[in-house]
Amino acid sequence: MGHAWATSPDRNGYALVARMPVRALAVAPVIQPVLAPIPVPVLERLLVLFAARGGLDWATCASVPGLDWRDVAPVEDVEPDDPQINLSRSGTLLLAGFGDTWLPDGEGDVREGNEGESGVTLLGSASRVEAVAVVKCYPSEDIATILRRQCPSAMVEPLAPGAAGDRGLSFLIRLRGCVPLRADVFVDEEGGSSSPGSTTFLFHRSAPDDEPGGKIAEMRCREG
């Protein structure tokens, strides 16, 4: 218990000083609001594993949250463009930041869905994944913003114009604690009788040759 100084006048008008006990005041605790954690986009979860310094093996990628596999296991390509890249595995995921739209239903009609519903294919050798391809319906603009939404914890830098050839744009993606990734992006504005066009994202741990990119770019819309 502490004391505070208090004064009161006497009968002659002079102030009398006394020490009066003062109880300590209770301070109410400050309650901080509990903020819900920001969910990590599915593609960033996958790319963090892919860009790990030891690489991504097929067993590790089998249980990425939010990634639904069509293939129960990696599928062998009997006539690969590159003998060292002869396995693939395909599935679906949802890209962040897109809204509702009409999508092909795979039977010549359309269905209502989210534009971010995308096909994903991993390409690699027997030991590890060498490339990640994601294909969404509809041609997209402002690719840098789309990539930053998928990898909010990464630094995304555009590479020199024409780095991906005359087919698309290229970006450098730096995830903390990982090797840098290169993203080549190809936009198909024409589409076809069963596709409204598409945007293909092809991710590599190093500068790619044209073979896997050409193969994946032909996939067009694979939204599942």
Coordinates of N, CA and C in Angstrom, one line a residue:
M1 N 0.8 -1.2 0.0 CA 0.0 0.0 0.0 C 0.9 1.2 0.0
G2 N 0.6 2.2 -0.9 CA 1.4 3.4 -1.0 C 0.7 4.6 -0.3
H3 N 1.3 5.7 -0.4 CA 0.7 6.9 0.2 C 0.7 8.0 -0.9
A4 N -0.3 8.9 -0.7 CA -0.4 10.1 -1.5 C -0.4 11.4 -0.6
W5 N 0.1 12.4 -1.1 CA 0.1 13.7 -0.3 C -1.3 14.4 -0.6
A6 N -1.9 14.8 0.6 CA -3.2 15.6 0.5 C -3.1 16.8 1.4
T7 N -3.8 17.9 1.0 CA -3.7 19.1 1.8 C -5.1 19.5 2.2
S8 N -5.2 20.2 3.3 CA -6.5 20.8 3.8 C -6.2 22.1 4.5
P9 N -7.0 23.1 4.4 CA -6.7 24.4 5.1 C -7.0 24.3 6.6
D10 N -6.2 25.0 7.5 CA -6.6 25.0 8.9 C -7.4 26.3 9.1
R11 N -7.7 26.6 10.4 CA -8.6 27.7 10.7 C -8.0 29.0 10.4
N12 N -6.6 29.1 10.3 CA -6.0 30.3 10.0 C -5.7 30.5 8.5
G13 N -6.2 29.5 7.7 CA -6.0 29.6 6.2 C -4.7 29.0 5.7
Y14 N -3.9 28.4 6.6 CA -2.7 27.8 6.1 C -3.0 26.3 5.8
A15 N -2.3 25.8 4.8 CA -2.5 24.5 4.4 C -1.8 23.5 5.3
L16 N -2.5 22.5 5.7 CA -1.9 21.4 6.5 C -1.6 20.2 5.5
V17 N -0.5 19.6 5.6 CA -0.1 18.5 4.7 C -0.1 17.3 5.5
A18 N -0.8 16.3 5.0 CA -0.8 15.0 5.7 C -0.6 13.9 4.6
R19 N -0.1 12.8 5.1 CA 0.1 11.6 4.3 C -1.1 10.7 4.5
M20 N -1.8 10.4 3.4 CA -3.0 9.6 3.4 C -2.7 8.3 2.7
P21 N -3.1 7.1 3.2 CA -2.9 5.9 2.5 C -3.8 5.8 1.3
V22 N -3.2 5.3 0.2 CA -4.0 5.1 -1.0 C -3.8 3.7 -1.5
R23 N -5.0 3.1 -1.8 CA -4.9 1.7 -2.2 C -4.4 1.6 -3.7
A24 N -3.7 0.6 -4.0 CA -3.2 0.5 -5.4 C -4.4 0.2 -6.3
L25 N -4.5 0.9 -7.4 CA -5.6 0.7 -8.4 C -5.3 -0.6 -9.2
A26 N -6.3 -1.4 -9.4 CA -6.2 -2.5 -10.2 C -6.3 -2.1 -11.7
V27 N -5.4 -2.6 -12.5 CA -5.3 -2.3 -13.9 C -6.0 -3.4 -14.7
A28 N -7.0 -3.1 -15.5 CA -7.6 -4.2 -16.2 C -6.7 -4.7 -17.3
P29 N -6.6 -6.0 -17.5 CA -5.7 -6.5 -18.5 C -6.2 -6.1 -19.9
V30 N -5.3 -5.8 -20.8 CA -5.6 -5.5 -22.2 C -5.8 -6.8 -23.0
I31 N -7.0 -6.9 -23.5 CA -7.4 -8.1 -24.2 C -7.1 -7.9 -25.7
Q32 N -6.2 -8.7 -26.2 CA -5.8 -8.6 -27.6 C -6.7 -9.5 -28.4
P33 N -7.3 -9.0 -29.5 CA -8.1 -9.9 -30.3 C -7.4 -11.1 -30.9
V34 N -8.0 -12.2 -31.0 CA -7.4 -13.4 -31.6 C -7.7 -13.4 -33.1
L35 N -6.6 -13.2 -33.9 CA -6.8 -13.2 -35.4 C -6.7 -14.5 -36.0
A36 N -7.5 -14.9 -36.8 CA -7.5 -16.2 -37.5 C -6.2 -16.2 -38.4
P37 N -5.5 -17.3 -38.4 CA -4.3 -17.4 -39.3 C -4.7 -17.3 -40.8
I38 N -3.9 -16.6 -41.5 CA -4.1 -16.5 -43.0 C -3.7 -17.8 -43.6
P39 N -4.7 -18.4 -44.3 CA -4.4 -19.7 -44.9 C -3.3 -19.6 -46.0
V40 N -2.4 -20.6 -46.1 CA -1.4 -20.6 -47.1 C -2.0 -21.2 -48.4
P41 N -1.9 -20.5 -49.5 CA -2.5 -21.0 -50.8 C -1.9 -22.4 -51.1
V42 N -2.7 -23.2 -51.8 CA -2.3 -24.6 -52.1 C -1.0 -24.5 -53.0
L43 N -0.9 -23.6 -53.9 CA 0.2 -23.6 -54.8 C 1.5 -23.3 -54.1
E44 N 1.4 -22.4 -53.1 CA 2.6 -22.1 -52.4 C 3.1 -23.3 -51.5
R45 N 2.1 -24.0 -51.0 CA 2.5 -25.2 -50.2 C 3.3 -26.2 -51.1
L46 N 2.8 -26.4 -52.4 CA 3.5 -27.3 -53.3 C 4.8 -26.7 -53.7
L47 N 4.9 -25.4 -54.0 CA 6.2 -24.9 -54.5 C 7.2 -24.8 -53.4
V48 N 6.8 -24.7 -52.2 CA 7.8 -24.7 -51.1 C 8.5 -26.1 -51.1
L49 N 7.7 -27.1 -51.2 CA 8.3 -28.5 -51.3 C 9.2 -28.7 -52.5
F50 N 8.7 -28.2 -53.6 CA 9.4 -28.3 -54.9 C 10.7 -27.6 -54.9
A51 N 10.7 -26.4 -54.2 CA 11.9 -25.6 -54.2 C 12.8 -25.9 -53.0
A52 N 12.5 -26.9 -52.2 CA 13.4 -27.3 -51.1 C 14.8 -27.6 -51.7
R53 N 15.8 -27.4 -50.9 CA 17.2 -27.6 -51.4 C 17.4 -29.0 -51.8
G54 N 16.7 -29.9 -51.2 CA 16.9 -31.3 -51.5 C 16.0 -31.8 -52.6
G55 N 15.1 -30.9 -53.1 CA 14.2 -31.3 -54.2 C 12.9 -32.0 -53.6
L56 N 12.0 -32.3 -54.5 CA 10.7 -32.9 -54.1 C 10.7 -34.3 -54.7
D57 N 10.5 -35.3 -53.8 CA 10.3 -36.6 -54.3 C 8.8 -36.9 -54.4
W58 N 8.5 -38.0 -55.1 CA 7.1 -38.3 -55.4 C 6.3 -38.7 -54.2
A59 N 7.0 -39.3 -53.2 CA 6.3 -39.7 -52.0 C 5.8 -38.4 -51.2
T60 N 6.7 -37.4 -51.1 CA 6.4 -36.2 -50.3 C 5.2 -35.5 -50.9
C61 N 5.1 -35.4 -52.2 CA 4.0 -34.6 -52.8 C 2.7 -35.3 -52.8
A62 N 2.6 -36.5 -52.3 CA 1.4 -37.3 -52.4 C 0.3 -36.8 -51.4
S63 N 0.7 -36.0 -50.4 CA -0.2 -35.6 -49.4 C -0.2 -34.0 -49.2
V64 N -0.1 -33.3 -50.2 CA -0.1 -31.8 -50.1 C -1.6 -31.4 -49.8
P65 N -1.8 -30.7 -48.7 CA -3.2 -30.2 -48.4 C -3.8 -29.4 -49.5
G66 N -5.0 -29.7 -50.0 CA -5.7 -28.9 -51.0 C -5.4 -29.4 -52.4
L67 N -4.5 -30.4 -52.6 CA -4.2 -30.9 -53.9 C -4.9 -32.3 -54.0
D68 N -5.8 -32.4 -55.0 CA -6.5 -33.6 -55.3 C -6.0 -34.3 -56.5
W69 N -5.5 -35.5 -56.3 CA -4.8 -36.3 -57.4 C -5.8 -37.0 -58.2
R70 N -5.7 -37.0 -59.6 CA -6.4 -37.9 -60.5 C -5.7 -39.2 -60.6
D71 N -4.4 -39.1 -60.7 CA -3.5 -40.3 -60.8 C -3.2 -40.8 -59.5
V72 N -3.4 -42.1 -59.2 CA -3.1 -42.6 -57.9 C -1.6 -42.7 -57.7
A73 N -0.8 -42.7 -58.7 CA 0.6 -42.8 -58.6 C 1.2 -42.1 -59.9
P74 N 2.5 -41.8 -59.9 CA 3.2 -41.3 -61.1 C 3.0 -42.3 -62.3
V75 N 2.7 -41.7 -63.4 CA 2.5 -42.4 -64.7 C 3.7 -42.3 -65.6
E76 N 4.1 -43.5 -66.1 CA 5.3 -43.5 -67.0 C 4.9 -43.1 -68.4
D77 N 5.7 -42.2 -69.0 CA 5.6 -41.8 -70.4 C 6.5 -42.7 -71.2
V78 N 5.9 -43.5 -72.1 CA 6.6 -44.5 -72.8 C 7.5 -43.9 -73.9
E79 N 7.1 -42.7 -74.4 CA 7.9 -42.0 -75.4 C 8.2 -40.6 -74.9
P80 N 9.0 -40.4 -73.9 CA 9.2 -39.0 -73.3 C 10.1 -38.2 -74.3
D81 N 9.8 -36.9 -74.3 CA 10.7 -36.0 -75.0 C 12.1 -36.0 -74.4
D82 N 12.2 -36.1 -73.1 CA 13.5 -36.2 -72.4 C 13.5 -37.5 -71.7
P83 N 14.5 -38.4 -72.0 CA 14.6 -39.7 -71.3 C 14.7 -39.5 -69.8
Q84 N 15.2 -38.4 -69.3 CA 15.4 -38.2 -67.9 C 14.1 -37.7 -67.2
I85 N 13.1 -37.3 -68.0 CA 11.8 -36.8 -67.4 C 10.7 -37.7 -68.1
N86 N 10.5 -38.8 -67.4 CA 9.6 -39.8 -68.0 C 8.4 -40.2 -67.1
L87 N 8.2 -39.4 -66.0 CA 7.1 -39.7 -65.1 C 6.3 -38.4 -65.0
S88 N 5.0 -38.6 -64.8 CA 4.1 -37.5 -64.5 C 3.0 -37.9 -63.6
R89 N 2.4 -36.9 -62.9 CA 1.3 -37.2 -62.1 C 0.4 -36.0 -62.1
S90 N -0.9 -36.1 -62.4 CA -1.9 -35.0 -62.6 C -2.9 -35.0 -61.5
G91 N -3.4 -33.8 -61.2 CA -4.5 -33.6 -60.2 C -5.1 -32.3 -60.4
T92 N -5.8 -31.8 -59.4 CA -6.4 -30.5 -59.4 C -6.1 -29.7 -58.2
L93 N -6.2 -28.4 -58.3 CA -6.0 -27.5 -57.1 C -6.8 -26.2 -57.4
L94 N -6.9 -25.4 -56.4 CA -7.7 -24.1 -56.5 C -6.7 -23.0 -56.3
L95 N -6.5 -22.2 -57.4 CA -5.7 -21.0 -57.3 C -6.4 -19.9 -56.5
A96 N -5.7 -19.1 -55.7 CA -6.3 -18.1 -54.9 C -6.6 -16.8 -55.7
G97 N -7.7 -16.1 -55.2 CA -8.0 -14.8 -55.8 C -8.9 -14.8 -56.9
F98 N -9.5 -15.9 -57.3 CA -10.5 -15.9 -58.4 C -11.9 -16.1 -57.9
G99 N -12.9 -15.7 -58.8 CA -14.3 -15.7 -58.4 C -15.0 -16.7 -59.3
D100 N -16.4 -16.7 -59.1 CA -17.2 -17.7 -59.8 C -17.4 -17.3 -61.3
T101 N -17.5 -18.4 -62.1 CA -17.6 -18.2 -63.5 C -18.2 -19.5 -64.1
W102 N -18.3 -19.5 -65.4 CA -18.7 -20.7 -66.1 C -17.5 -21.5 -66.6
L103 N -17.5 -22.8 -66.4 CA -16.3 -23.6 -66.8 C -16.8 -24.8 -67.6
P104 N -16.0 -25.3 -68.5 CA -16.4 -26.5 -69.3 C -16.6 -27.7 -68.3
D105 N -17.6 -28.5 -68.6 CA -17.8 -29.6 -67.7 C -17.2 -30.9 -68.2
G106 N -16.4 -30.8 -69.3 CA -15.8 -32.0 -69.8 C -16.7 -32.8 -70.7
E107 N -17.9 -32.5 -70.9 CA -18.9 -33.2 -71.8 C -19.5 -32.3 -72.8
G108 N -18.8 -31.2 -73.1 CA -19.3 -30.3 -74.1 C -20.3 -29.3 -73.6
D109 N -20.5 -29.2 -72.4 CA -21.4 -28.2 -71.8 C -20.6 -27.4 -70.8
V110 N -21.3 -26.6 -70.0 CA -20.7 -25.7 -69.0 C -21.3 -26.0 -67.6
R111 N -20.5 -25.6 -66.6 CA -21.0 -25.7 -65.2 C -20.5 -24.5 -64.5
E112 N -21.2 -24.2 -63.4 CA -20.8 -23.0 -62.6 C -19.6 -23.5 -61.7
G113 N -18.6 -22.7 -61.6 CA -17.5 -23.0 -60.7 C -16.6 -21.8 -60.4
N114 N -15.4 -22.0 -59.9 CA -14.5 -21.0 -59.6 C -13.4 -20.9 -60.6
E115 N -13.1 -19.8 -61.2 CA -12.1 -19.7 -62.2 C -10.7 -20.2 -61.8
G116 N -10.5 -20.2 -60.5 CA -9.2 -20.7 -60.0 C -9.1 -22.2 -60.0
E117 N -10.2 -23.0 -60.3 CA -10.1 -24.4 -60.4 C -9.1 -24.8 -61.6
S118 N -8.1 -25.4 -61.2 CA -7.0 -25.6 -62.2 C -6.5 -27.1 -62.2
G119 N -6.0 -27.5 -63.4 CA -5.3 -28.7 -63.4 C -3.8 -28.5 -63.1
V120 N -3.2 -29.5 -62.4 CA -1.8 -29.4 -62.1 C -1.1 -30.8 -62.5
T121 N 0.0 -30.7 -63.1 CA 0.8 -31.8 -63.5 C 2.2 -31.7 -63.0
L122 N 2.7 -32.7 -62.4 CA 4.2 -32.8 -62.0 C 4.9 -33.6 -63.0
L123 N 6.1 -33.2 -63.5 CA 6.9 -33.9 -64.4 C 8.2 -34.2 -63.7
G124 N 8.8 -35.4 -63.9 CA 10.0 -35.7 -63.3 C 10.7 -37.0 -63.6
S125 N 11.8 -37.3 -63.0 CA 12.5 -38.5 -63.1 C 12.0 -39.5 -62.0
A126 N 12.7 -40.6 -62.0 CA 12.3 -41.6 -60.9 C 12.7 -41.1 -59.5
S127 N 13.6 -40.2 -59.4 CA 14.1 -39.7 -58.1 C 13.4 -38.5 -57.6
R128 N 13.0 -37.6 -58.5 CA 12.4 -36.3 -58.0 C 11.6 -35.6 -59.1
V129 N 10.8 -34.6 -58.7 CA 10.0 -33.8 -59.6 C 10.9 -32.7 -60.2
E130 N 10.8 -32.5 -61.5 CA 11.6 -31.6 -62.2 C 10.9 -30.3 -62.7
A131 N 9.5 -30.4 -62.8 CA 8.7 -29.3 -63.2 C 7.3 -29.4 -62.7
V132 N 6.7 -28.3 -62.5 CA 5.3 -28.2 -62.0 C 4.5 -27.3 -63.0
A133 N 3.5 -27.9 -63.6 CA 2.6 -27.1 -64.5 C 1.2 -27.0 -64.0
V134 N 0.7 -25.8 -64.1 CA -0.7 -25.5 -63.6 C -1.4 -24.8 -64.8
V135 N -2.6 -25.3 -65.1 CA -3.3 -24.8 -66.2 C -4.7 -24.4 -65.7
K136 N -5.1 -23.1 -65.9 CA -6.4 -22.7 -65.6 C -7.2 -22.2 -66.8
C137 N -8.5 -22.3 -66.7 CA -9.3 -21.8 -67.9 C -9.3 -20.3 -67.9
Y138 N -9.5 -19.7 -69.1 CA -9.5 -18.3 -69.4 C -8.2 -17.7 -69.4
P139 N -7.9 -16.9 -70.4 CA -6.7 -16.1 -70.5 C -6.7 -15.1 -69.4
S140 N -5.5 -14.9 -68.7 CA -5.4 -13.9 -67.6 C -4.4 -12.8 -67.9
E141 N -4.7 -11.7 -67.4 CA -3.8 -10.5 -67.4 C -3.1 -10.3 -66.0
D142 N -2.2 -9.4 -66.0 CA -1.5 -9.0 -64.7 C -1.0 -10.3 -64.0
I143 N -0.2 -11.0 -64.7 CA 0.3 -12.3 -64.2 C 1.1 -12.1 -62.9
A144 N 1.9 -11.0 -62.8 CA 2.7 -10.8 -61.6 C 1.8 -10.8 -60.3
T145 N 0.6 -10.1 -60.4 CA -0.3 -10.1 -59.3 C -0.9 -11.5 -59.0
I146 N -1.2 -12.2 -60.0 CA -1.7 -13.6 -59.8 C -0.7 -14.4 -59.1
L147 N 0.6 -14.4 -59.5 CA 1.7 -15.2 -58.9 C 1.9 -14.7 -57.4
R148 N 1.8 -13.4 -57.1 CA 2.0 -13.0 -55.8 C 0.8 -13.4 -54.9
R149 N -0.4 -13.6 -55.4 CA -1.5 -14.1 -54.6 C -1.3 -15.5 -54.3
Q150 N -0.7 -16.3 -55.2 CA -0.4 -17.7 -54.9 C 0.7 -17.9 -53.9
C151 N 1.7 -17.0 -53.9 CA 2.9 -17.1 -53.1 C 3.1 -15.8 -52.3
P152 N 2.2 -15.5 -51.4 CA 2.3 -14.2 -50.7 C 3.6 -14.0 -49.9
S153 N 4.2 -15.1 -49.5 CA 5.5 -14.9 -48.7 C 6.7 -14.9 -49.6
A154 N 6.5 -14.9 -50.9 CA 7.7 -14.9 -51.8 C 7.9 -13.6 -52.5
M155 N 9.1 -13.4 -53.0 CA 9.4 -12.3 -53.8 C 9.2 -12.7 -55.3
V156 N 8.4 -12.0 -56.0 CA 8.2 -12.3 -57.4 C 8.7 -11.2 -58.3
E157 N 9.7 -11.5 -59.2 CA 10.3 -10.5 -60.0 C 10.2 -10.9 -61.5
P158 N 9.7 -10.0 -62.3 CA 9.6 -10.3 -63.8 C 11.0 -10.4 -64.3
L159 N 11.2 -11.3 -65.2 CA 12.5 -11.4 -65.9 C 12.4 -10.6 -67.2
A160 N 13.5 -10.5 -67.9 CA 13.6 -9.7 -69.1 C 12.5 -10.1 -70.1
P161 N 11.8 -9.2 -70.8 CA 10.8 -9.5 -71.8 C 11.4 -10.5 -72.8
G162 N 10.7 -11.5 -73.2 CA 11.1 -12.5 -74.2 C 12.0 -13.6 -73.6
A163 N 12.1 -13.6 -72.2 CA 12.9 -14.7 -71.7 C 12.3 -16.1 -71.9
A164 N 11.0 -16.1 -72.1 CA 10.3 -17.4 -72.3 C 10.1 -17.6 -73.8
G165 N 10.7 -16.8 -74.6 CA 10.5 -16.9 -76.1 C 9.2 -16.1 -76.4
D166 N 8.7 -16.3 -77.7 CA 7.6 -15.6 -78.1 C 6.3 -16.2 -77.6
R167 N 6.4 -17.2 -76.7 CA 5.1 -17.8 -76.2 C 4.6 -17.3 -74.9
G168 N 5.4 -16.5 -74.2 CA 4.9 -16.1 -72.9 C 5.9 -15.2 -72.1
L169 N 5.6 -15.1 -70.8 CA 6.3 -14.2 -69.9 C 7.1 -15.1 -68.9
S170 N 8.1 -14.6 -68.3 CA 8.9 -15.3 -67.3 C 9.1 -14.5 -66.0
F171 N 9.1 -15.2 -64.9 CA 9.2 -14.5 -63.6 C 10.2 -15.4 -62.7
L172 N 10.9 -14.7 -61.8 CA 11.7 -15.3 -60.8 C 11.0 -15.3 -59.5
I173 N 10.9 -16.5 -58.8 CA 10.1 -16.6 -57.5 C 11.1 -17.0 -56.5
R174 N 11.2 -16.2 -55.4 CA 12.2 -16.5 -54.3 C 11.4 -16.8 -53.1
L175 N 11.3 -18.0 -52.6 CA 10.7 -18.4 -51.4 C 11.8 -18.6 -50.3
R176 N 11.4 -18.1 -49.1 CA 12.5 -18.1 -48.0 C 13.0 -19.5 -47.8
G177 N 14.3 -19.6 -47.7 CA 14.9 -20.9 -47.4 C 14.9 -21.9 -48.6
C178 N 14.6 -21.5 -49.8 CA 14.4 -22.4 -50.9 C 15.3 -21.9 -52.1
V179 N 15.6 -22.8 -53.0 CA 16.3 -22.4 -54.2 C 15.3 -21.5 -55.1
P180 N 15.8 -20.6 -55.9 CA 14.9 -19.8 -56.7 C 14.2 -20.6 -57.7
L181 N 13.0 -20.2 -58.1 CA 12.2 -20.9 -59.1 C 12.0 -19.9 -60.2
R182 N 11.9 -20.5 -61.4 CA 11.5 -19.7 -62.6 C 10.1 -20.1 -63.0
A183 N 9.3 -19.2 -63.3 CA 7.9 -19.4 -63.8 C 7.8 -18.9 -65.2
D184 N 7.5 -19.8 -66.1 CA 7.1 -19.3 -67.5 C 5.6 -19.4 -67.7
V185 N 5.0 -18.4 -68.2 CA 3.6 -18.3 -68.3 C 3.2 -18.1 -69.7
F186 N 2.2 -18.9 -70.1 CA 1.8 -18.9 -71.5 C 0.3 -18.7 -71.5
V187 N -0.2 -17.7 -72.3 CA -1.6 -17.3 -72.3 C -2.2 -17.6 -73.7
D188 N -3.2 -18.5 -73.7 CA -3.9 -18.8 -74.9 C -5.2 -18.1 -75.0
E189 N -5.3 -17.1 -75.8 CA -6.5 -16.2 -75.9 C -7.5 -16.7 -76.9
E190 N -7.1 -17.7 -77.7 CA -8.1 -18.2 -78.7 C -9.0 -19.3 -78.2
G191 N -8.4 -20.2 -77.5 CA -9.2 -21.4 -77.0 C -9.6 -22.2 -78.2
G192 N -10.9 -22.8 -78.1 CA -11.4 -23.6 -79.1 C -12.8 -24.0 -78.9
S193 N -13.3 -25.0 -79.5 CA -14.7 -25.3 -79.4 C -15.1 -25.8 -78.0
S194 N -14.1 -26.3 -77.3 CA -14.4 -26.8 -75.9 C -13.6 -26.1 -74.8
S195 N -13.0 -25.0 -75.2 CA -12.2 -24.2 -74.2 C -12.3 -22.7 -74.5
P196 N -12.5 -21.9 -73.4 CA -12.5 -20.5 -73.5 C -11.2 -19.8 -73.5
G197 N -10.1 -20.6 -73.8 CA -8.8 -20.1 -73.6 C -8.2 -20.6 -72.3
S198 N -6.9 -20.3 -72.1 CA -6.3 -20.8 -70.9 C -5.1 -20.0 -70.5
T199 N -4.6 -20.2 -69.3 CA -3.3 -19.6 -68.8 C -2.5 -20.8 -68.2
T200 N -1.3 -21.0 -68.7 CA -0.5 -22.1 -68.2 C 0.7 -21.5 -67.5
F201 N 1.0 -22.0 -66.2 CA 2.1 -21.6 -65.4 C 3.0 -22.8 -65.3
L202 N 4.3 -22.7 -65.7 CA 5.3 -23.7 -65.7 C 6.4 -23.3 -64.8
F203 N 6.6 -24.1 -63.8 CA 7.6 -23.8 -62.7 C 8.8 -24.7 -62.8
H204 N 10.0 -24.2 -62.8 CA 11.3 -24.9 -62.8 C 12.2 -24.5 -61.7
R205 N 13.0 -25.4 -61.3 CA 14.1 -25.1 -60.4 C 15.3 -24.4 -61.1
S206 N 15.4 -24.6 -62.4 CA 16.4 -24.0 -63.2 C 15.9 -23.6 -64.5
A207 N 16.7 -22.9 -65.3 CA 16.2 -22.5 -66.7 C 15.8 -23.7 -67.5
P208 N 14.6 -23.8 -67.9 CA 14.1 -25.0 -68.6 C 14.4 -25.0 -70.1
D209 N 14.4 -26.2 -70.7 CA 14.4 -26.3 -72.1 C 13.0 -26.2 -72.6
D210 N 12.8 -26.3 -73.9 CA 11.4 -26.1 -74.4 C 10.6 -27.3 -74.4
E211 N 11.1 -28.5 -74.1 CA 10.4 -29.7 -74.3 C 9.2 -29.9 -73.3
P212 N 9.5 -29.8 -72.0 CA 8.3 -30.0 -71.0 C 7.3 -28.8 -71.2
G213 N 7.8 -27.6 -71.5 CA 6.9 -26.5 -71.6 C 6.0 -26.7 -72.8
G214 N 6.5 -27.1 -73.9 CA 5.6 -27.3 -75.0 C 4.6 -28.4 -74.8
K215 N 5.0 -29.4 -74.1 CA 4.1 -30.5 -73.8 C 2.9 -30.1 -72.9
I216 N 3.3 -29.3 -71.9 CA 2.2 -28.9 -70.9 C 1.4 -27.8 -71.5
A217 N 1.9 -26.9 -72.3 CA 1.1 -25.8 -72.9 C 0.0 -26.3 -73.7
E218 N 0.2 -27.5 -74.3 CA -0.9 -28.1 -75.1 C -2.0 -28.7 -74.3
M219 N -1.9 -28.8 -73.0 CA -2.9 -29.4 -72.2 C -4.2 -28.5 -72.2
R220 N -4.1 -27.2 -72.3 CA -5.2 -26.3 -72.3 C -5.9 -26.4 -71.0
C221 N -7.2 -26.4 -71.0 CA -8.0 -26.4 -69.8 C -8.1 -27.8 -69.2
R222 N -7.7 -27.9 -67.9 CA -7.8 -29.2 -67.2 C -8.3 -28.8 -65.8
E223 N -9.5 -28.3 -65.7 CA -10.0 -27.8 -64.4 C -10.6 -29.0 -63.6
G224 N -10.7 -30.1 -64.2 CA -11.3 -31.3 -63.4 C -12.7 -31.3 -63.6

